[in-house]
mmCIF file with all atom_site columns, C-alpha atoms and ligand atoms in Angstrom:
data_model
loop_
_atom_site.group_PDB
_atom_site.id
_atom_site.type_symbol
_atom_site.label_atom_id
_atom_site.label_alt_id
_atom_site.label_comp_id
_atom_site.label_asym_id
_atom_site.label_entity_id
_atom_site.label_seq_id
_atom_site.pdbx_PDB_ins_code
_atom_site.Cartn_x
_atom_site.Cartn_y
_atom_site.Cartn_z
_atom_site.occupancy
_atom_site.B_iso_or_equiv
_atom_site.pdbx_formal_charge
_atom_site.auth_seq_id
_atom_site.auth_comp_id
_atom_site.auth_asym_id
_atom_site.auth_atom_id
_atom_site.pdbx_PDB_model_num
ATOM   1   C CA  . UNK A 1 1   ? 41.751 62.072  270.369 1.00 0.00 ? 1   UNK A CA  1
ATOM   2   C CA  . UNK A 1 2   ? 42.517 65.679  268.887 1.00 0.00 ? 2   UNK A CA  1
ATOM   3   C CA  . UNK A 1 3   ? 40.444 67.713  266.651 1.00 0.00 ? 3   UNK A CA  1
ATOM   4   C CA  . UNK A 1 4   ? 42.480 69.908  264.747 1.00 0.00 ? 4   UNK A CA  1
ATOM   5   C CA  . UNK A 1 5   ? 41.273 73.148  263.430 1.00 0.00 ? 5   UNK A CA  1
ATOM   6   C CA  . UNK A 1 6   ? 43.241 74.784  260.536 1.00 0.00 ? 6   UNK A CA  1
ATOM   7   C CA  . UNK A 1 7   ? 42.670 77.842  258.927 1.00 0.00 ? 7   UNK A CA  1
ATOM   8   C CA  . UNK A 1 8   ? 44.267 78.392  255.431 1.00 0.00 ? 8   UNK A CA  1
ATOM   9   C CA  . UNK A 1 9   ? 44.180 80.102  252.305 1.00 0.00 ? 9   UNK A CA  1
ATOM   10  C CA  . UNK A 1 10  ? 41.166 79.045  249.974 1.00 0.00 ? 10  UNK A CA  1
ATOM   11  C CA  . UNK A 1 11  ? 44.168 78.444  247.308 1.00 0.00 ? 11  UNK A CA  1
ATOM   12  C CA  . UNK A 1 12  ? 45.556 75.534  249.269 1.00 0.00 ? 12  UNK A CA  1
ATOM   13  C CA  . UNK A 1 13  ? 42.547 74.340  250.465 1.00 0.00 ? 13  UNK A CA  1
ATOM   14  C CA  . UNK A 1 14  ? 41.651 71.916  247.814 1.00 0.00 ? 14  UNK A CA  1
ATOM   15  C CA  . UNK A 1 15  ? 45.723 69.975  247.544 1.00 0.00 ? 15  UNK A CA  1
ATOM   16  C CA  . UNK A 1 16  ? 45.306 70.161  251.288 1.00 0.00 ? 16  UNK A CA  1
ATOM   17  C CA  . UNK A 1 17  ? 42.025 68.203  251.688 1.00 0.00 ? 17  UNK A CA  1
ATOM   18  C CA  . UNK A 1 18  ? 43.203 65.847  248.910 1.00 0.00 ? 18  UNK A CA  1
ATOM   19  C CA  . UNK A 1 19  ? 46.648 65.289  250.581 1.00 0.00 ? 19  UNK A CA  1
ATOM   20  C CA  . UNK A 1 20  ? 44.642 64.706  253.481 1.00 0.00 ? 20  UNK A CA  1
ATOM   21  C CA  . UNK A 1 21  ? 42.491 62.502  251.924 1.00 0.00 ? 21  UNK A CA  1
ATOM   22  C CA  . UNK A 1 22  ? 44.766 60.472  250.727 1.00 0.00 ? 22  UNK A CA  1
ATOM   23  C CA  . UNK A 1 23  ? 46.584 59.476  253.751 1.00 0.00 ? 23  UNK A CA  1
ATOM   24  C CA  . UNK A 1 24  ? 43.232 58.195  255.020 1.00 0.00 ? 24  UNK A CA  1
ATOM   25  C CA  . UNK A 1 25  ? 42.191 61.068  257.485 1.00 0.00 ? 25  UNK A CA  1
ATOM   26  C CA  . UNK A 1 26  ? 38.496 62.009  257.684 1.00 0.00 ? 26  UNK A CA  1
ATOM   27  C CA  . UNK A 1 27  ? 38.414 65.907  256.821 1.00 0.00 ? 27  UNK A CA  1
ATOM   28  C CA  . UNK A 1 28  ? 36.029 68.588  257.085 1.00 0.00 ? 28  UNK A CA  1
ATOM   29  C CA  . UNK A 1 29  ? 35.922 72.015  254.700 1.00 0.00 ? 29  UNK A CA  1
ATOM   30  C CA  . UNK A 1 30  ? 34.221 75.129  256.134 1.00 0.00 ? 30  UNK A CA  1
ATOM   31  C CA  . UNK A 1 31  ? 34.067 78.528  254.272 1.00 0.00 ? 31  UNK A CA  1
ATOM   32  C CA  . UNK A 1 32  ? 35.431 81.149  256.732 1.00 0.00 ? 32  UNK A CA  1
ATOM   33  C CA  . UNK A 1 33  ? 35.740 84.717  256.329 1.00 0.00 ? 33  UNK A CA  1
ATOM   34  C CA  . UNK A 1 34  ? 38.790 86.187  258.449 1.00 0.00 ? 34  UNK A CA  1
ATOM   35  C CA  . UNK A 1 35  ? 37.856 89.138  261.026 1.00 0.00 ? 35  UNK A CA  1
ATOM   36  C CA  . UNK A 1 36  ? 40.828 91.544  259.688 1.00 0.00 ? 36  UNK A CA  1
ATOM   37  C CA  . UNK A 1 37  ? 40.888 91.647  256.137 1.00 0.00 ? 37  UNK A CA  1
ATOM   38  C CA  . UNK A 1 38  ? 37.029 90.451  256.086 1.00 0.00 ? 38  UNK A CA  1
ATOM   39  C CA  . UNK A 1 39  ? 38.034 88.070  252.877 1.00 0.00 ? 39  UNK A CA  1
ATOM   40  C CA  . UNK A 1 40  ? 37.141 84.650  252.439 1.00 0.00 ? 40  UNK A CA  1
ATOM   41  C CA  . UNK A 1 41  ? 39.876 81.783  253.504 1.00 0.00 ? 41  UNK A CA  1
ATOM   42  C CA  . UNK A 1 42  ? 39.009 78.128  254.474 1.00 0.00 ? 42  UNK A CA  1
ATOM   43  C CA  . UNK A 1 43  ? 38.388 75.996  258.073 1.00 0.00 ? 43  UNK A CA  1
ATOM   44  C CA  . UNK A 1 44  ? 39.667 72.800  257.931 1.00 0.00 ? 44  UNK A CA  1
ATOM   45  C CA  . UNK A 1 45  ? 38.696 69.979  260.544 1.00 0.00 ? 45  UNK A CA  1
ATOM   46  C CA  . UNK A 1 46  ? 40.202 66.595  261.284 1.00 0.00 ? 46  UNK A CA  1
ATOM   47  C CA  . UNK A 1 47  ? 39.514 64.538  264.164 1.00 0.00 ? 47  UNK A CA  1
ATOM   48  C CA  . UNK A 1 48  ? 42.063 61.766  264.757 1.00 0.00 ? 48  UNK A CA  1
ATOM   49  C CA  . UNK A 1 49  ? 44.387 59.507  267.283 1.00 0.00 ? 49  UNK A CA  1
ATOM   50  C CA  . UNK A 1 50  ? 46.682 61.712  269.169 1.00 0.00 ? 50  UNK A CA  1
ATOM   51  C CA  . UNK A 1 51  ? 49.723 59.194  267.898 1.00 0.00 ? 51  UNK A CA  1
ATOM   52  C CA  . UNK A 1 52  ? 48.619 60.501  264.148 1.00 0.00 ? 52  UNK A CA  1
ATOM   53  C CA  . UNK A 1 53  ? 48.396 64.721  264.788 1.00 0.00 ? 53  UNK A CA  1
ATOM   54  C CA  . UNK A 1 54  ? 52.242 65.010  264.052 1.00 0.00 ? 54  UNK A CA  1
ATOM   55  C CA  . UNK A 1 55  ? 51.191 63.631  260.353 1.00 0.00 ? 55  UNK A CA  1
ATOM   56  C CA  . UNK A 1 56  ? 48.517 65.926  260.000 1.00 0.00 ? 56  UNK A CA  1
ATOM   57  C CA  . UNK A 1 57  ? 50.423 69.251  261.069 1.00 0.00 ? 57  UNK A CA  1
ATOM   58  C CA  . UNK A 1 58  ? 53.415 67.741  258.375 1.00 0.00 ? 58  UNK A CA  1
ATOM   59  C CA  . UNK A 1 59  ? 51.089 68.054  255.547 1.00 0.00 ? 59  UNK A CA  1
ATOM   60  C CA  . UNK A 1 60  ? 49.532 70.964  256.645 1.00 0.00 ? 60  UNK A CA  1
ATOM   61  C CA  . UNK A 1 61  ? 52.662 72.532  256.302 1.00 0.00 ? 61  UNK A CA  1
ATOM   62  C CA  . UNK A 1 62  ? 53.560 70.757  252.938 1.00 0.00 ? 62  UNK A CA  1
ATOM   63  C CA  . UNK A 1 63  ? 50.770 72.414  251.504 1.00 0.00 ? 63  UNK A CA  1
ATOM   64  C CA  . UNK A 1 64  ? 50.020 75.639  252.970 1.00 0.00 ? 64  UNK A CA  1
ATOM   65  C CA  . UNK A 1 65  ? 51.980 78.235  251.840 1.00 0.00 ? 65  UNK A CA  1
ATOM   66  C CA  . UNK A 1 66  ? 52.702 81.887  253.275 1.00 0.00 ? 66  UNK A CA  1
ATOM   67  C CA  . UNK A 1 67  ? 51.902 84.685  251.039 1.00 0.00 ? 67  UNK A CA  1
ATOM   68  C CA  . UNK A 1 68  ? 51.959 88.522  251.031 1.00 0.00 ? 68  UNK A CA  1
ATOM   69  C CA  . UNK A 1 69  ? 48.441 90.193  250.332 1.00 0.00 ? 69  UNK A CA  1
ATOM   70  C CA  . UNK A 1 70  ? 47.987 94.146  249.462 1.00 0.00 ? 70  UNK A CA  1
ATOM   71  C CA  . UNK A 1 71  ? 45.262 95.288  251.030 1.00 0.00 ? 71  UNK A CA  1
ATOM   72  C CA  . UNK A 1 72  ? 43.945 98.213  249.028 1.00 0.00 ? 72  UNK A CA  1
ATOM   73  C CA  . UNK A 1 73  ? 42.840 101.632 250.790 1.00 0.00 ? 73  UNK A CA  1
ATOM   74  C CA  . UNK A 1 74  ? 39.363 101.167 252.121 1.00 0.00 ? 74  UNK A CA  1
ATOM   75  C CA  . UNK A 1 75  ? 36.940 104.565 252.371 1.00 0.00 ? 75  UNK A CA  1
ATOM   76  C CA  . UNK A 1 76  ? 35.138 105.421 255.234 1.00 0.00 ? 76  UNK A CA  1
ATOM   77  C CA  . UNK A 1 77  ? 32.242 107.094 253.019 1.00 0.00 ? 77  UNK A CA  1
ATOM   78  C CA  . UNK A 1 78  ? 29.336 105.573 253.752 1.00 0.00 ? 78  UNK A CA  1
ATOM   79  C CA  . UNK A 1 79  ? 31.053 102.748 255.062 1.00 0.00 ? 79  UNK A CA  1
ATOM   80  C CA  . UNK A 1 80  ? 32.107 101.442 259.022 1.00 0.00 ? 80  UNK A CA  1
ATOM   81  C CA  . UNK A 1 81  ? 34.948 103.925 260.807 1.00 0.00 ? 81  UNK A CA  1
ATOM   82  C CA  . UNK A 1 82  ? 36.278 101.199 261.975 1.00 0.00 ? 82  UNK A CA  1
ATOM   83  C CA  . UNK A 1 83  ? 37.017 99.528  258.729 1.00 0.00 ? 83  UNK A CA  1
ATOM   84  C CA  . UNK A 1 84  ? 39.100 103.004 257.252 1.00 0.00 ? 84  UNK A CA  1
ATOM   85  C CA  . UNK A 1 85  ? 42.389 101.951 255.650 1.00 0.00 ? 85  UNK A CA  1
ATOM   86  C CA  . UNK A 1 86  ? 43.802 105.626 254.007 1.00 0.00 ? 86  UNK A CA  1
ATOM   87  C CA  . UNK A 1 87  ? 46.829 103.465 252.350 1.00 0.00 ? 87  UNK A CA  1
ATOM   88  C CA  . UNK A 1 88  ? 47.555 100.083 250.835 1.00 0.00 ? 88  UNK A CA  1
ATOM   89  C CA  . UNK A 1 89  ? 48.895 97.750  253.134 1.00 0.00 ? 89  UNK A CA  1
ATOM   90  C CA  . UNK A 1 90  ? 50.828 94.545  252.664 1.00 0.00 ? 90  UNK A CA  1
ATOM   91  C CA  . UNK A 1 91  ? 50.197 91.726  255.602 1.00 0.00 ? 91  UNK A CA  1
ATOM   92  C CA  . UNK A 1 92  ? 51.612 88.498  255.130 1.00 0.00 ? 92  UNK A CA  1
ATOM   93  C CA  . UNK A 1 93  ? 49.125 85.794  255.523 1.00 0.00 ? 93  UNK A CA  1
ATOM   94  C CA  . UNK A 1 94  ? 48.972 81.745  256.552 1.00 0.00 ? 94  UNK A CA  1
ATOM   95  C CA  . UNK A 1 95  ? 50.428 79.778  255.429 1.00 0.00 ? 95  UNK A CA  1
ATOM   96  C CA  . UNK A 1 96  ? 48.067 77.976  258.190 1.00 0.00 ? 96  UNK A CA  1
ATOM   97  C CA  . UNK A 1 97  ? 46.806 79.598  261.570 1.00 0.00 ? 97  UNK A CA  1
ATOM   98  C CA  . UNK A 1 98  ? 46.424 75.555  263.875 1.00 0.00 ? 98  UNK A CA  1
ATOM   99  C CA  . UNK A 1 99  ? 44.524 74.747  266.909 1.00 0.00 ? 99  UNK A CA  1
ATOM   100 C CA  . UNK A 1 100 ? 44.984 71.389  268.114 1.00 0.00 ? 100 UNK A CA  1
ATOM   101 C CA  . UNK A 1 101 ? 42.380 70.864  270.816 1.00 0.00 ? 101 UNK A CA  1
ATOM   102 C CA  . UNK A 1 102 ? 41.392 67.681  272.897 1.00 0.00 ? 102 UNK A CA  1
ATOM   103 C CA  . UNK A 1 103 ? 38.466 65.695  272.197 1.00 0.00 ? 103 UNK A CA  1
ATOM   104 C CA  . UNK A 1 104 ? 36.148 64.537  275.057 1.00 0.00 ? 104 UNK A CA  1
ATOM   105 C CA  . UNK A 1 105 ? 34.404 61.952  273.197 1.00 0.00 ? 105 UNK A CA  1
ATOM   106 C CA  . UNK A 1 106 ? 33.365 61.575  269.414 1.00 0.00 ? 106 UNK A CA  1
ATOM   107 C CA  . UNK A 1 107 ? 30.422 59.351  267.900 1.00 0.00 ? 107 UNK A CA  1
ATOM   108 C CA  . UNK A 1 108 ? 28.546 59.203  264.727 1.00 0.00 ? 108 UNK A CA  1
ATOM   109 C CA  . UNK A 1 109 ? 25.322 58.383  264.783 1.00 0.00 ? 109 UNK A CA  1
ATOM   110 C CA  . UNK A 1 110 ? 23.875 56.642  261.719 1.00 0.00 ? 110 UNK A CA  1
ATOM   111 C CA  . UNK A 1 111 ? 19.942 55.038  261.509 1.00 0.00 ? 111 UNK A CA  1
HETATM 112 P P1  . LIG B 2 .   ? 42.413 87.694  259.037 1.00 0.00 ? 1   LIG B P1  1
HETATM 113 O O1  . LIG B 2 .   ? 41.884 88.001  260.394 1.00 0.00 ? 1   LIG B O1  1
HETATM 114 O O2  . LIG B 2 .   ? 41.690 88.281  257.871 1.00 0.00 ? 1   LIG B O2  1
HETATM 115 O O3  . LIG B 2 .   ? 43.968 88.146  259.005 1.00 0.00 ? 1   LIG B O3  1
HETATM 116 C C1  . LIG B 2 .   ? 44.724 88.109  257.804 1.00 0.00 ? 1   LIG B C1  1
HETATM 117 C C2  . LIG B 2 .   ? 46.143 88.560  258.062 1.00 0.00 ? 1   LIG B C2  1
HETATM 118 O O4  . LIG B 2 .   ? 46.142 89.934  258.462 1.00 0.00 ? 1   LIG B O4  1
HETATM 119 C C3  . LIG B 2 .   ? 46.821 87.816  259.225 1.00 0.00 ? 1   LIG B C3  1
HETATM 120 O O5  . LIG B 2 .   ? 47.387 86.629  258.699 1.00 0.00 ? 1   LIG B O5  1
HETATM 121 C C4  . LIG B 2 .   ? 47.847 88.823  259.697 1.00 0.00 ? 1   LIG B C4  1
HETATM 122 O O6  . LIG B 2 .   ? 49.011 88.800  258.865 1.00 0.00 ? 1   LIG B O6  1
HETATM 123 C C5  . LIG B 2 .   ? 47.161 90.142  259.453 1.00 0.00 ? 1   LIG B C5  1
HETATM 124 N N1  . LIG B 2 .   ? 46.511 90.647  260.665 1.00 0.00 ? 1   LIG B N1  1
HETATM 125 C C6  . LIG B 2 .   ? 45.495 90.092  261.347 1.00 0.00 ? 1   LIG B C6  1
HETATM 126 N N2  . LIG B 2 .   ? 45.129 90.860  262.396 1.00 0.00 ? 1   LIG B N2  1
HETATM 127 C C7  . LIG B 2 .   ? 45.938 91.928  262.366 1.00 0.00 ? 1   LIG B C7  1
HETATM 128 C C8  . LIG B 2 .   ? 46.069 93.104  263.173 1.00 0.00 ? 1   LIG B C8  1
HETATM 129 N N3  . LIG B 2 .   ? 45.257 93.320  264.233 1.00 0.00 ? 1   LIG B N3  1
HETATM 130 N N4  . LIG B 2 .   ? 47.026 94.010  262.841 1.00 0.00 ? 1   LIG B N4  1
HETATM 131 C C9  . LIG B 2 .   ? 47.839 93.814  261.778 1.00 0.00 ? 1   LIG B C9  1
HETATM 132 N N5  . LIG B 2 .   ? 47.773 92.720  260.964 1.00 0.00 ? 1   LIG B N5  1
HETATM 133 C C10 . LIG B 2 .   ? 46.838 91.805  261.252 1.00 0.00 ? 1   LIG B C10 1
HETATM 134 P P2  . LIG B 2 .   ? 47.394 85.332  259.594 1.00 0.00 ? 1   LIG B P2  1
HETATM 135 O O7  . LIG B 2 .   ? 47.904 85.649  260.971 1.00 0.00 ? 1   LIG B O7  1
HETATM 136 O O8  . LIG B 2 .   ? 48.127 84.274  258.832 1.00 0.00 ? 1   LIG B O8  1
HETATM 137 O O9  . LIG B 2 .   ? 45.873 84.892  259.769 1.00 0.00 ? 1   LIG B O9  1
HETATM 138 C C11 . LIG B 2 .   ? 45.111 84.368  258.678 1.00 0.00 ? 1   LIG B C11 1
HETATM 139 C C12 . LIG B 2 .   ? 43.684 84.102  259.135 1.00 0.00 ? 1   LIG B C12 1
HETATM 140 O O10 . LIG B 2 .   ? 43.716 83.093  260.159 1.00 0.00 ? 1   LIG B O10 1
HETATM 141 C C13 . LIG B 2 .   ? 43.003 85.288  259.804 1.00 0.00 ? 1   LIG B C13 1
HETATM 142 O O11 . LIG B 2 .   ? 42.451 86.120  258.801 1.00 0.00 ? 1   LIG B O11 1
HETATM 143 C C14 . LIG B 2 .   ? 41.953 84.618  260.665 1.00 0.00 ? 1   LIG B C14 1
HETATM 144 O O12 . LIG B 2 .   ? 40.857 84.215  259.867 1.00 0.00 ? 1   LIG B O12 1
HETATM 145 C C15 . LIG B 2 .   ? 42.670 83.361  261.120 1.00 0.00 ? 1   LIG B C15 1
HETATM 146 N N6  . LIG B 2 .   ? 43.291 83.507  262.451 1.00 0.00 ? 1   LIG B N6  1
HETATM 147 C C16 . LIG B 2 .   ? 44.581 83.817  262.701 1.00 0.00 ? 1   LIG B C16 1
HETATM 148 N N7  . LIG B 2 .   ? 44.814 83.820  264.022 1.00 0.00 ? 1   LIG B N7  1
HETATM 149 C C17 . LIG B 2 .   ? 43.643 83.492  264.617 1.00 0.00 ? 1   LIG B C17 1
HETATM 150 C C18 . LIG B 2 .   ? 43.238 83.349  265.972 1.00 0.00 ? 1   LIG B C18 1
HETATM 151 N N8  . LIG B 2 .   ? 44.088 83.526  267.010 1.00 0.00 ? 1   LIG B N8  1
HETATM 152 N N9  . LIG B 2 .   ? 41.960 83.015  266.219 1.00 0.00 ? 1   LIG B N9  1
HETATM 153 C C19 . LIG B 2 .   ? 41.080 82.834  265.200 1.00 0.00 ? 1   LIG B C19 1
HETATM 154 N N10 . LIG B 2 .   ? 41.402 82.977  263.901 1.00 0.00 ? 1   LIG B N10 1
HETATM 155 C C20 . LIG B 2 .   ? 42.666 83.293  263.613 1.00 0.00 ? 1   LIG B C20 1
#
């Protein structure tokens, strides 16, 4: 078993989980916020059969698309160093970042 962790933009988020969905696979949706840009995208989890992770990473990619962002200049007054942008700057982001990690064992435990 596999437990596949995607993250993606929050504007593909909700065709991905229903594309998931529909082909049967058991999904979970996690607000994430990524470390450079510090905006909000989305976490997507599926657990499933090794045989079906090809499947999952197909619609992934059928509905995930890559897009450029402008990041506007960012201040340091009164604000983090760190975070000091003096220009805009255009990254291109997702259209999905995938991990695809192995699953020791999964239960669910219902009373
Ligand atoms: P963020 O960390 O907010 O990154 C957004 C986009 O900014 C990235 O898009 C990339 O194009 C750019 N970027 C990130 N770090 C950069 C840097 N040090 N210098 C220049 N540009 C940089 P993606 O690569 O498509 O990543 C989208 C989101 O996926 C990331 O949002 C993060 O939340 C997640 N992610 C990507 N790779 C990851 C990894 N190895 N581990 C954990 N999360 C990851």
């Amino acid at each position: 078993m596999k437990l596949i962790v995607a993250i993606v933009q929050d504007q593909d988020s909700q065709k991905l989980l229903n594309a998931l969905t529909d082909d049967q696979f058991r999904v979970t949706k996690l607000a994430s916020t990524g470390g450079f840009l510090k905006s909000g995208n989305t976490t997507i989890m599926v657990g499933t059969e090794d045989h079906k992770v090809d499947r999952v990473l197909e619609i992934i990619k059928e509905n995930c698309q890559k897009r450029d962002q402008l990041i506007a200049p960012i201040s340091p007054m009164g604000g983090n160093a760190d975070s000091y942008i003096p220009q805009p700057v255009e990254v291109e982001v997702g259209g999905a970042n995938i991990f695809v990690v192995p699953v020791e064992s999964f239960g669910s435990f219902k009373r």
